[in-house]
Coordinates of C-alpha atoms in Angstrom, one line a residue:
M1 CA 90.2 118.0 135.7
E2 CA 92.2 116.0 138.3
K3 CA 95.5 117.2 140.0
I4 CA 98.1 114.5 141.1
V5 CA 101.0 115.5 143.3
V6 CA 104.0 113.2 142.6
E7 CA 105.5 111.9 146.0
K8 CA 109.1 111.0 146.5
D9 CA 108.7 107.3 146.0
N10 CA 107.6 107.9 142.6
E11 CA 110.5 110.2 141.5
N12 CA 112.4 109.5 138.1
L13 CA 109.4 107.4 136.6
R14 CA 108.4 108.3 133.2
I15 CA 105.2 109.9 133.4
D16 CA 103.5 107.8 130.4
K17 CA 104.5 104.7 132.8
Y18 CA 103.4 106.3 136.0
L19 CA 100.1 107.5 134.6
N20 CA 99.4 104.1 133.0
E21 CA 99.7 102.5 136.5
Y22 CA 97.7 105.3 137.9
Y23 CA 94.8 104.9 135.5
E24 CA 94.1 101.3 135.3
D25 CA 91.5 101.6 132.4
I26 CA 93.6 103.6 130.2
S27 CA 96.3 102.4 127.8
R28 CA 99.9 103.7 127.8
N29 CA 99.6 104.6 124.0
H30 CA 96.4 106.6 124.8
I31 CA 98.3 108.6 127.6
K32 CA 101.1 109.4 125.1
N33 CA 98.4 111.1 122.8
C34 CA 97.1 112.9 125.7
L35 CA 100.5 114.2 126.5
K36 CA 100.9 115.2 123.0
N37 CA 97.9 116.9 122.5
G38 CA 98.2 118.9 126.0
N39 CA 95.5 117.0 127.8
I40 CA 97.9 116.2 130.5
L41 CA 100.3 119.0 131.8
V42 CA 103.0 119.1 134.4
N43 CA 103.3 122.3 136.6
G44 CA 101.2 123.9 133.9
E45 CA 103.4 123.0 131.0
K46 CA 103.5 120.1 128.2
V47 CA 105.9 117.3 128.5
K48 CA 107.0 114.4 126.4
A49 CA 106.0 110.9 127.3
G50 CA 109.7 110.2 128.3
Y51 CA 109.6 113.1 131.0
N52 CA 110.8 111.8 134.3
I53 CA 108.6 113.1 137.0
K54 CA 110.1 114.8 139.9
A55 CA 108.8 114.9 143.8
G56 CA 106.3 117.8 144.0
D57 CA 105.4 118.0 140.4
E58 CA 101.8 118.9 140.0
I59 CA 100.0 116.7 137.0
E60 CA 97.0 118.4 135.6
V61 CA 94.7 115.8 133.7
H62 CA 92.1 117.2 131.5
D63 CA 89.4 115.1 129.7
I64 CA 91.2 112.1 129.7
E65 CA 89.0 109.2 128.3
P66 CA 90.0 105.7 127.3
E67 CA 90.1 105.1 123.5
E68 CA 87.1 103.7 121.4
V69 CA 87.1 100.0 121.5
D70 CA 84.5 97.6 120.2
I71 CA 82.9 95.9 123.2
K72 CA 80.7 93.3 122.2
P73 CA 77.6 91.7 124.1
Q74 CA 78.1 88.1 125.0
N75 CA 75.4 85.4 126.3
I76 CA 76.7 85.2 129.7
P77 CA 74.2 84.3 132.3
I78 CA 73.6 86.8 134.9
D79 CA 71.5 86.5 138.1
V80 CA 68.9 89.7 138.0
L81 CA 67.9 90.3 141.4
Y82 CA 65.6 93.3 140.3
E83 CA 64.8 95.0 137.0
D84 CA 62.5 98.0 135.8
N85 CA 62.5 100.6 132.9
D86 CA 65.6 102.4 134.3
V87 CA 67.9 100.1 136.3
L88 CA 68.5 96.5 137.1
V89 CA 70.5 95.2 140.1
V90 CA 72.4 92.1 139.3
N91 CA 74.2 89.6 141.8
K92 CA 77.5 89.8 140.5
P93 CA 79.6 86.4 140.7
K94 CA 83.0 85.8 142.1
N95 CA 86.0 86.2 139.5
M96 CA 84.0 88.3 137.5
V97 CA 85.4 91.8 136.2
V98 CA 82.6 94.5 136.1
H99 CA 83.8 96.3 133.0
P100 CA 86.3 96.1 130.2
A101 CA 89.8 97.4 130.5
P102 CA 92.9 97.4 127.9
G103 CA 93.6 93.8 127.0
H104 CA 90.1 92.2 128.8
Y105 CA 87.6 93.2 126.7
E106 CA 85.6 90.3 127.3
D107 CA 83.6 88.0 129.9
T108 CA 82.9 90.9 131.8
L109 CA 79.7 92.1 133.4
V110 CA 79.4 94.8 131.0
N111 CA 79.4 92.3 128.2
A112 CA 76.7 90.3 129.9
V113 CA 74.3 93.1 130.6
M114 CA 75.0 94.4 126.9
Y115 CA 73.3 91.3 125.7
H116 CA 70.8 91.4 128.4
C117 CA 69.7 94.9 127.8
K118 CA 70.4 95.3 124.1
D119 CA 71.0 99.0 123.4
N120 CA 69.1 100.2 126.6
L121 CA 72.1 101.2 128.7
S122 CA 73.5 104.6 130.0
G123 CA 76.5 106.2 127.8
I124 CA 77.8 108.6 130.3
N125 CA 80.8 106.6 131.4
G126 CA 81.6 106.0 127.6
E127 CA 81.7 102.9 125.5
I128 CA 84.0 100.9 127.7
R129 CA 81.7 101.2 130.8
P130 CA 78.1 101.4 129.3
G131 CA 75.4 101.3 132.1
I132 CA 78.2 101.2 135.0
V133 CA 77.5 103.8 137.8
H134 CA 79.6 101.9 140.6
R135 CA 81.8 98.9 140.7
I136 CA 82.8 96.2 143.1
D137 CA 86.0 94.2 143.1
K138 CA 86.5 91.2 140.8
N139 CA 86.3 88.7 143.7
T140 CA 83.8 90.6 145.8
T141 CA 80.2 89.0 145.2
G142 CA 76.9 90.7 145.3
A143 CA 74.5 93.5 144.4
L144 CA 75.2 96.0 141.8
I145 CA 73.3 98.5 139.9
V146 CA 73.4 98.9 136.4
C147 CA 71.6 101.9 134.7
K148 CA 69.6 101.6 131.5
N149 CA 69.5 105.1 130.7
D150 CA 71.4 108.6 131.3
N151 CA 68.4 110.0 133.5
A152 CA 68.7 106.9 135.7
H153 CA 72.6 107.0 135.8
N154 CA 72.6 110.7 136.9
Y155 CA 69.9 110.2 139.5
I156 CA 72.1 107.1 140.9
A157 CA 75.1 109.1 140.7
K158 CA 73.9 111.7 142.8
Q159 CA 72.7 109.5 145.4
I160 CA 76.3 107.7 145.6
K161 CA 77.9 111.2 145.7
E162 CA 75.5 112.6 148.7
H163 CA 75.8 109.0 150.3
T164 CA 72.3 108.4 150.6
I165 CA 72.6 105.1 149.0
K166 CA 72.6 102.2 151.3
R167 CA 75.3 99.6 151.2
R168 CA 75.8 96.6 153.4
Y169 CA 78.4 93.9 153.0
I170 CA 79.2 90.9 154.8
G171 CA 82.7 89.5 155.2
I172 CA 85.0 86.9 157.0
V173 CA 88.2 88.7 158.5
H174 CA 91.1 87.3 160.5
G175 CA 91.2 87.7 164.4
T176 CA 88.7 88.6 167.0
F177 CA 87.3 91.9 168.3
K178 CA 87.1 93.4 171.7
E179 CA 84.7 96.2 170.7
L180 CA 81.8 94.5 168.6
T181 CA 81.1 97.7 166.7
G182 CA 83.1 100.6 165.3
R183 CA 83.6 103.4 162.8
I184 CA 86.9 103.7 160.6
D185 CA 87.4 107.3 159.3
K186 CA 90.5 107.1 157.4
P187 CA 91.5 108.6 153.9
I188 CA 92.3 106.3 151.3
G189 CA 94.8 107.0 148.2
R190 CA 97.0 105.1 145.8
A191 CA 99.9 103.5 147.4
K192 CA 103.5 104.7 147.0
N193 CA 105.3 101.5 145.8
D194 CA 102.4 99.6 144.1
R195 CA 99.8 101.5 141.9
I196 CA 97.5 98.6 142.1
K197 CA 97.1 98.8 145.7
M198 CA 95.4 101.6 147.9
C199 CA 96.2 102.4 151.3
V200 CA 95.3 104.7 154.2
T201 CA 97.2 108.1 153.4
D202 CA 96.7 111.7 153.9
K203 CA 98.4 112.4 150.3
N204 CA 96.3 112.2 147.1
S205 CA 93.5 110.8 149.0
K206 CA 89.9 111.0 149.6
E207 CA 87.5 110.7 152.6
A208 CA 86.8 107.1 153.5
I209 CA 84.3 106.1 156.3
T210 CA 83.4 102.4 157.1
N211 CA 81.1 101.3 160.0
Y212 CA 81.5 97.7 161.1
R213 CA 79.5 95.4 163.6
V214 CA 80.7 92.0 164.5
L215 CA 77.8 89.2 164.0
S216 CA 79.9 86.2 165.4
Q217 CA 83.4 85.2 166.0
N218 CA 85.7 82.3 167.4
N219 CA 89.3 82.5 168.3
R220 CA 90.5 82.7 164.7
F221 CA 88.0 84.4 162.6
S222 CA 85.0 86.8 162.6
L223 CA 81.8 87.4 160.5
V224 CA 81.3 91.1 160.2
E225 CA 78.7 93.4 158.8
F226 CA 79.9 96.7 156.9
I227 CA 78.0 99.7 156.3
L228 CA 79.7 102.1 154.0
E229 CA 79.4 105.7 154.0
T230 CA 81.7 106.3 151.1
G231 CA 82.5 104.1 148.3
R232 CA 86.4 104.4 147.6
T233 CA 88.5 101.6 145.8
H234 CA 89.1 98.6 147.8
Q235 CA 87.7 100.5 150.9
I236 CA 86.6 97.5 153.3
R237 CA 89.9 95.7 152.4
V238 CA 92.2 98.7 153.2
H239 CA 90.2 99.9 156.4
M240 CA 90.2 96.1 157.9
L241 CA 93.7 95.7 157.3
S242 CA 94.6 99.1 158.8
I243 CA 93.0 98.1 162.3
G244 CA 94.5 94.5 162.0
H245 CA 91.7 92.5 160.8
P246 CA 92.6 91.9 157.0
L247 CA 89.7 90.0 154.9
L248 CA 90.1 86.1 154.8
G249 CA 91.6 85.2 151.3
D250 CA 92.7 88.8 150.4
D251 CA 95.8 87.7 148.3
L252 CA 96.4 91.3 147.5
Y253 CA 96.4 93.0 150.8
Y254 CA 97.2 90.0 153.2
I255 CA 99.5 86.9 152.7
G256 CA 99.0 84.7 155.7
K257 CA 101.4 82.0 156.7
K258 CA 100.6 78.7 154.9
S259 CA 100.2 75.3 156.6
K260 CA 98.4 71.8 155.7
K261 CA 95.6 73.0 158.0
N262 CA 95.1 76.6 157.0
S263 CA 96.4 77.7 153.4
Y264 CA 95.0 80.8 152.1
S265 CA 97.6 82.8 150.9
D266 CA 97.3 82.1 147.2
S267 CA 94.6 83.6 145.1
A268 CA 92.7 80.5 145.0
T269 CA 93.3 77.9 147.9
T270 CA 91.2 75.8 150.5
L271 CA 90.2 76.6 153.9
E272 CA 88.2 74.0 156.0
G273 CA 87.8 72.2 152.6
V274 CA 86.1 75.2 150.9
E275 CA 87.8 76.7 147.9
M276 CA 88.3 80.3 148.0
I277 CA 89.4 82.7 145.2
G278 CA 90.1 86.1 146.7
Q279 CA 88.6 87.9 149.8
C280 CA 85.9 86.8 151.3
L281 CA 83.5 89.7 150.9
H282 CA 79.9 90.0 149.6
A283 CA 77.7 93.2 148.8
E284 CA 74.4 91.9 150.6
T285 CA 72.2 94.8 150.4
I286 CA 71.7 97.9 148.4
G287 CA 69.1 100.4 148.8
F288 CA 68.3 103.3 146.6
E289 CA 65.6 105.5 145.3
N290 CA 64.5 105.1 141.8
L291 CA 63.4 107.7 139.2
S292 CA 59.8 107.3 140.5
K293 CA 60.9 108.6 144.1
K294 CA 60.5 105.0 145.4
Y295 CA 62.9 103.5 147.7
I296 CA 63.9 100.0 146.8
E297 CA 66.1 97.8 148.8
I298 CA 67.5 94.7 147.1
H299 CA 69.1 91.9 148.9
A300 CA 71.7 89.3 147.5
P301 CA 72.0 85.8 148.8
L302 CA 75.1 84.7 150.2
P303 CA 77.3 82.8 147.7
E304 CA 77.3 79.2 148.4
Y305 CA 81.1 79.1 149.1
M306 CA 80.6 81.8 152.0
E307 CA 77.5 79.8 153.6
T308 CA 79.5 76.8 153.6
L309 CA 82.8 78.2 155.1
I310 CA 80.5 80.1 157.7
K311 CA 79.1 76.8 158.8
K312 CA 82.5 75.1 159.1
L313 CA 84.0 77.9 160.9
G314 CA 81.2 78.0 163.4
L315 CA 80.1 81.4 162.7
E316 CA 76.4 80.9 162.3
E317 CA 75.6 82.2 165.5
K318 CA 74.9 86.2 166.0
G319 CA 77.4 87.9 168.5
E320 CA 76.5 89.9 171.3
E321 CA 74.6 93.4 170.4

């Protein structure tokens, strides 16, 4: 059960519309059915889908799951970095959604791993997310664990919850740093005026901690390593924006000034002759313990566009320790 406290900026929205924006994976019709069945309550009472929420309303969401849909395997090539009887680690490419969502049931990583693994995927997250125990954003590349059975799913999920999984990312951000290392400890929750976005906030938020180290920098950009202690939605993107160093190419959280030399404010633009689609962020390393209690650490090579961009920006050299 999840509790959501309505903030003033969302006052007078229909509850079905508000929750449809809050839960990206769940359709508005399904939310209406949950309201009708009493799976969603406002201040402990049933309300209709047309109820206009008020500031301070406490919404209780019980056992809300996406409706059943027919997700089909697709023969989409995937880069498998590691595989055993319980898990596989894939190198997710750019511009690929991890799992299906309403209106987008094809061409996702789930469709690809369903074909690769046949019927060997965990079912804990339901038919719409078989095998998926954690996610990375559509335009973030890199290492992602997929679980082949429920035992593996529970074991990996426990490590994620206890923050014992190693997650190292590499990204290119705007600006330069005076301090080459840092720790950002700021809670993250949904943005008030745009439910697609996350933001640093104390309201309806969860703990979020990102450690960073500058690997190289020039007078425009920095190449940065990120070590996650938590794994919130858009965590690195939101945290870096909050300290004035947004991810290069992040068209959701940062729109830069466009010029002939440096145009990066659209979802697909070029910088130094390199095409970018979304944020320059790569999940380079993931380390975890498998069901045999063996620690496994997998590294995903940088995508070609990032390697080229790093060279063209002169960010190959490692910064001071």
